[in-house]
GROMACS .gro file of C-alpha atoms in nm:
model
  212
    1MET     CA    1  -0.003  -0.005   0.012
    2CYS     CA    2   0.310   0.223   0.075
    3LEU     CA    3   0.424   0.169  -0.278
    4VAL     CA    4   0.103   0.247  -0.455
    5VAL     CA    5   0.004   0.541  -0.271
    6SER     CA    6   0.340   0.743  -0.321
    7LEU     CA    7   0.367   0.607  -0.682
    8HIS     CA    8   0.012   0.729  -0.775
    9GLY     CA    9   0.085   1.062  -0.602
   10GLN     CA   10   0.332   1.164  -0.828
   11ASP     CA   11   0.289   1.439  -1.101
   12ALA     CA   12   0.122   1.252  -1.382
   13ALA     CA   13   0.356   1.455  -1.625
   14ASP     CA   14   0.653   1.276  -1.498
   15THR     CA   15   0.777   1.025  -1.756
   16ARG     CA   16   1.108   0.932  -1.613
   17SER     CA   17   1.173   0.574  -1.553
   18LYS     CA   18   1.179   0.494  -1.201
   19ARG     CA   19   1.460   0.277  -1.073
   20VAL     CA   20   1.381   0.052  -0.779
   21LEU     CA   21   1.596  -0.192  -0.584
   22ALA     CA   22   1.429  -0.452  -0.375
   23LEU     CA   23   1.630  -0.633  -0.116
   24HIS     CA   24   1.505  -0.955   0.005
   25VAL     CA   25   1.553  -1.215   0.272
   26VAL     CA   26   1.354  -1.477   0.068
   27ARG     CA   27   1.481  -1.605  -0.227
   28ARG     CA   28   1.374  -1.473  -0.590
   29ASP     CA   29   1.273  -1.823  -0.681
   30SER     CA   30   1.025  -1.843  -0.390
   31PRO     CA   31   0.662  -1.875  -0.542
   32GLY     CA   32   0.518  -1.514  -0.596
   33PHE     CA   33   0.727  -1.317  -0.374
   34ASP     CA   34   0.956  -1.107  -0.565
   35ASP     CA   35   0.695  -1.110  -0.844
   36THR     CA   36   0.452  -0.961  -0.612
   37PHE     CA   37   0.670  -0.642  -0.580
   38ARG     CA   38   0.731  -0.613  -0.944
   39SER     CA   39   0.383  -0.664  -1.045
   40MET     CA   40   0.234  -0.388  -0.803
   41LEU     CA   41   0.507  -0.144  -0.934
   42ARG     CA   42   0.461  -0.216  -1.304
   43GLU     CA   43   0.085  -0.147  -1.247
   44ALA     CA   44   0.164   0.194  -1.104
   45LEU     CA   45   0.425   0.278  -1.318
   46ALA     CA   46   0.348   0.106  -1.648
   47ASN     CA   47   0.668   0.112  -1.859
   48ARG     CA   48   0.833   0.334  -1.663
   49LEU     CA   49   0.978   0.073  -1.401
   50ASP     CA   50   1.337  -0.033  -1.406
   51TYR     CA   51   1.338  -0.290  -1.135
   52TYR     CA   52   1.638  -0.481  -0.973
   53SER     CA   53   1.639  -0.742  -0.677
   54GLU     CA   54   1.887  -0.893  -0.472
   55TYR     CA   55   1.855  -1.200  -0.224
   56ILE     CA   56   2.021  -1.157   0.100
   57ASP     CA   57   2.142  -1.476   0.302
   58LEU     CA   58   1.969  -1.451   0.621
   59ASN     CA   59   2.155  -1.737   0.764
   60ARG     CA   60   2.493  -1.585   0.708
   61LEU     CA   61   2.404  -1.215   0.775
   62GLY     CA   62   2.543  -1.263   1.116
   63GLU     CA   63   2.885  -1.352   0.997
   64PRO     CA   64   3.130  -1.014   0.970
   65LYS     CA   65   3.290  -1.154   0.661
   66TYR     CA   66   2.966  -1.206   0.485
   67GLN     CA   67   2.849  -0.882   0.570
   68SER     CA   68   3.140  -0.700   0.441
   69ALA     CA   69   3.153  -0.901   0.111
   70LEU     CA   70   2.778  -0.814   0.062
   71SER     CA   71   2.849  -0.457   0.150
   72ASN     CA   72   3.118  -0.451  -0.101
   73TYR     CA   73   2.902  -0.631  -0.372
   74LEU     CA   74   2.606  -0.384  -0.337
   75HIS     CA   75   2.835  -0.104  -0.345
   76SER     CA   76   3.033  -0.183  -0.645
   77ARG     CA   77   2.702  -0.289  -0.828
   78TYR     CA   78   2.453  -0.026  -0.734
   79VAL     CA   79   2.569   0.271  -0.517
   80ASP     CA   80   2.687   0.494  -0.800
   81ASP     CA   81   2.334   0.440  -0.972
   82ALA     CA   82   2.085   0.683  -0.917
   83PHE     CA   83   1.776   0.499  -0.746
   84ASP     CA   84   1.431   0.629  -0.682
   85LEU     CA   85   1.351   0.388  -0.413
   86VAL     CA   86   1.488   0.105  -0.211
   87ILE     CA   87   1.268  -0.170  -0.068
   88ALA     CA   88   1.377  -0.374   0.236
   89SER     CA   89   1.155  -0.649   0.273
   90GLY     CA   90   1.214  -0.738   0.635
   91PRO     CA   91   1.387  -0.623   0.968
   92ALA     CA   92   1.711  -0.814   0.903
   93VAL     CA   93   1.720  -0.612   0.587
   94VAL     CA   94   1.661  -0.277   0.761
   95ASP     CA   95   1.922  -0.379   1.026
   96PHE     CA   96   2.172  -0.423   0.758
   97LEU     CA   97   2.114  -0.102   0.587
   98ASN     CA   98   2.137   0.085   0.912
   99ARG     CA   99   2.472  -0.068   0.983
  100ASP     CA  100   2.587   0.086   0.642
  101PRO     CA  101   2.378   0.414   0.564
  102SER     CA  102   2.598   0.496   0.251
  103LEU     CA  103   2.451   0.175   0.083
  104SER     CA  104   2.120   0.367   0.062
  105ARG     CA  105   2.241   0.731   0.097
  106ASP     CA  106   1.945   0.984   0.058
  107VAL     CA  107   1.719   0.743  -0.129
  108PRO     CA  108   1.365   0.673   0.001
  109LEU     CA  109   1.315   0.348   0.190
  110VAL     CA  110   1.014   0.132   0.207
  111PHE     CA  111   1.028  -0.154   0.477
  112THR     CA  112   0.867  -0.402   0.680
  113THR     CA  113   1.002  -0.453   1.004
  114ARG     CA  114   0.940  -0.541   1.362
  115PRO     CA  115   0.878  -0.316   1.674
  116GLY     CA  116   1.188  -0.123   1.774
  117LEU     CA  117   1.383  -0.124   1.447
  118LEU     CA  118   1.313   0.147   1.194
  119GLY     CA  119   1.483   0.258   0.891
  120GLY     CA  120   1.668   0.587   0.863
  121ALA     CA  121   1.511   0.901   0.691
  122PRO     CA  122   1.365   0.939   0.442
  123SER     CA  123   1.180   0.609   0.497
  124THR     CA  124   0.827   0.460   0.560
  125GLY     CA  125   0.684   0.125   0.615
  126ILE     CA  126   0.483  -0.131   0.816
  127VAL     CA  127   0.583  -0.230   1.166
  128SER     CA  128   0.437  -0.561   1.279
  129ALA     CA  129   0.493  -0.792   1.551
  130VAL     CA  130   0.521  -1.156   1.531
  131ASP     CA  131   0.208  -1.293   1.732
  132PHE     CA  132   0.256  -1.650   1.825
  133THR     CA  133   0.010  -1.616   2.117
  134SER     CA  134  -0.301  -1.565   1.877
  135THR     CA  135  -0.185  -1.866   1.656
  136LEU     CA  136  -0.136  -2.100   1.924
  137SER     CA  137  -0.491  -2.002   2.076
  138ALA     CA  138  -0.669  -2.054   1.759
  139ALA     CA  139  -0.497  -2.403   1.731
  140LEU     CA  140  -0.606  -2.503   2.093
  141ASP     CA  141  -0.946  -2.380   2.025
  142ALA     CA  142  -0.973  -2.582   1.720
  143GLU     CA  143  -0.830  -2.905   1.897
  144PRO     CA  144  -0.956  -2.852   2.270
  145GLY     CA  145  -0.816  -3.210   2.364
  146THR     CA  146  -0.495  -3.101   2.305
  147LYS     CA  147  -0.217  -3.204   2.608
  148HIS     CA  148   0.095  -3.168   2.438
  149VAL     CA  149   0.263  -2.909   2.179
  150PHE     CA  150   0.564  -3.031   1.994
  151VAL     CA  151   0.752  -2.734   1.897
  152VAL     CA  152   0.963  -2.725   1.544
  153SER     CA  153   1.263  -2.514   1.502
  154GLY     CA  154   1.600  -2.525   1.361
  155VAL     CA  155   1.954  -2.383   1.470
  156ALA     CA  156   2.008  -2.073   1.213
  157PRO     CA  157   2.013  -1.728   1.375
  158PHE     CA  158   1.652  -1.652   1.238
  159ASP     CA  159   1.521  -1.998   1.373
  160ARG     CA  160   1.656  -1.918   1.721
  161LEU     CA  161   1.517  -1.559   1.719
  162TYR     CA  162   1.153  -1.698   1.633
  163ALA     CA  163   1.206  -1.989   1.871
  164ASP     CA  164   1.297  -1.747   2.175
  165LEU     CA  165   0.982  -1.528   2.067
  166PHE     CA  166   0.751  -1.824   2.097
  167ARG     CA  167   0.902  -1.950   2.420
  168ALA     CA  168   0.826  -1.613   2.566
  169GLN     CA  169   0.461  -1.607   2.416
  170ARG     CA  170   0.379  -1.943   2.538
  171GLU     CA  171   0.394  -1.873   2.897
  172PRO     CA  172  -0.015  -1.827   2.955
  173PHE     CA  173  -0.050  -2.179   2.818
  174ALA     CA  174   0.192  -2.367   3.039
  175ALA     CA  175  -0.081  -2.478   3.292
  176ARG     CA  176  -0.286  -2.623   3.018
  177VAL     CA  177  -0.061  -2.811   2.788
  178THR     CA  178   0.311  -2.951   2.775
  179PHE     CA  179   0.544  -2.807   2.557
  180HIS     CA  180   0.821  -3.039   2.370
  181ASP     CA  181   1.080  -2.837   2.182
  182LEU     CA  182   1.209  -3.010   1.876
  183ALA     CA  183   1.519  -2.809   1.809
  184GLY     CA  184   1.814  -2.855   1.594
  185LEU     CA  185   1.725  -3.223   1.509
  186THR     CA  186   1.838  -3.355   1.151
  187LEU     CA  187   1.557  -3.364   0.899
  188PRO     CA  188   1.566  -3.754   0.927
  189ASP     CA  189   1.552  -3.751   1.306
  190LEU     CA  190   1.285  -3.499   1.302
  191GLU     CA  191   1.079  -3.669   1.059
  192SER     CA  192   1.110  -3.985   1.268
  193ARG     CA  193   1.012  -3.785   1.599
  194VAL     CA  194   0.694  -3.641   1.454
  195ARG     CA  195   0.563  -3.961   1.284
  196THR     CA  196   0.510  -4.132   1.620
  197LEU     CA  197   0.346  -3.841   1.837
  198PRO     CA  198   0.059  -3.931   2.080
  199PRO     CA  199  -0.286  -3.858   1.947
  200ASP     CA  200  -0.372  -3.545   2.181
  201SER     CA  201  -0.055  -3.370   2.042
  202ILE     CA  202  -0.026  -3.080   1.767
  203VAL     CA  203   0.293  -2.954   1.592
  204PHE     CA  204   0.360  -2.607   1.614
  205TYR     CA  205   0.611  -2.536   1.316
  206ILE     CA  206   0.819  -2.199   1.367
  207SER     CA  207   1.102  -2.208   1.126
  208VAL     CA  208   1.369  -2.449   1.008
  209SER     CA  209   1.634  -2.262   0.778
  210ASP     CA  210   1.910  -2.476   0.902
  211ASP     CA  211   1.849  -2.830   1.074
  212GLY     CA  212   2.081  -2.992   1.307
   0.00000   0.00000   0.00000
């Protein structure tokens, strides 16, 4: 919505191509993801869209060597080009850009992020919290006989971040069900484990970017 409103609000006489760079933590071959950004922008700009996108490996973003290599790559490829807009599709990208403001300079930024992490000026976006509580509540309402919740997560930084969030948000349900953390198993071990769960169980799948 932020993209469409700002683009439609431009001077109708402006016929210049708009150069847009999107930085994702979801791979470009993920069904429909990057295409959604591109199609909405094309709808607003018609044949005036010059669109570029890059995938940032979230699992390696915490490595100083990878951060340095990524910054150097983006600098050499894009920084000298005059972009009209940069899209940061996720808090990890916002944090990455905040660490090196020279990557986006004074280019407007549109972002999606979590509470407590915003892009620098000039920027706008959507801030949304991860609400595991409502999801778990809905699951238990759908299966009121549940006694065990098996929580599936991986070992990547993104996996651990979300597992920690879930652990903090599940406290109100501790007297109602027993939680079992299936974290960091190899995929064969995980498949074997969930194949033999008790009938009064549900699986709460969080994220497995890296297995054990």
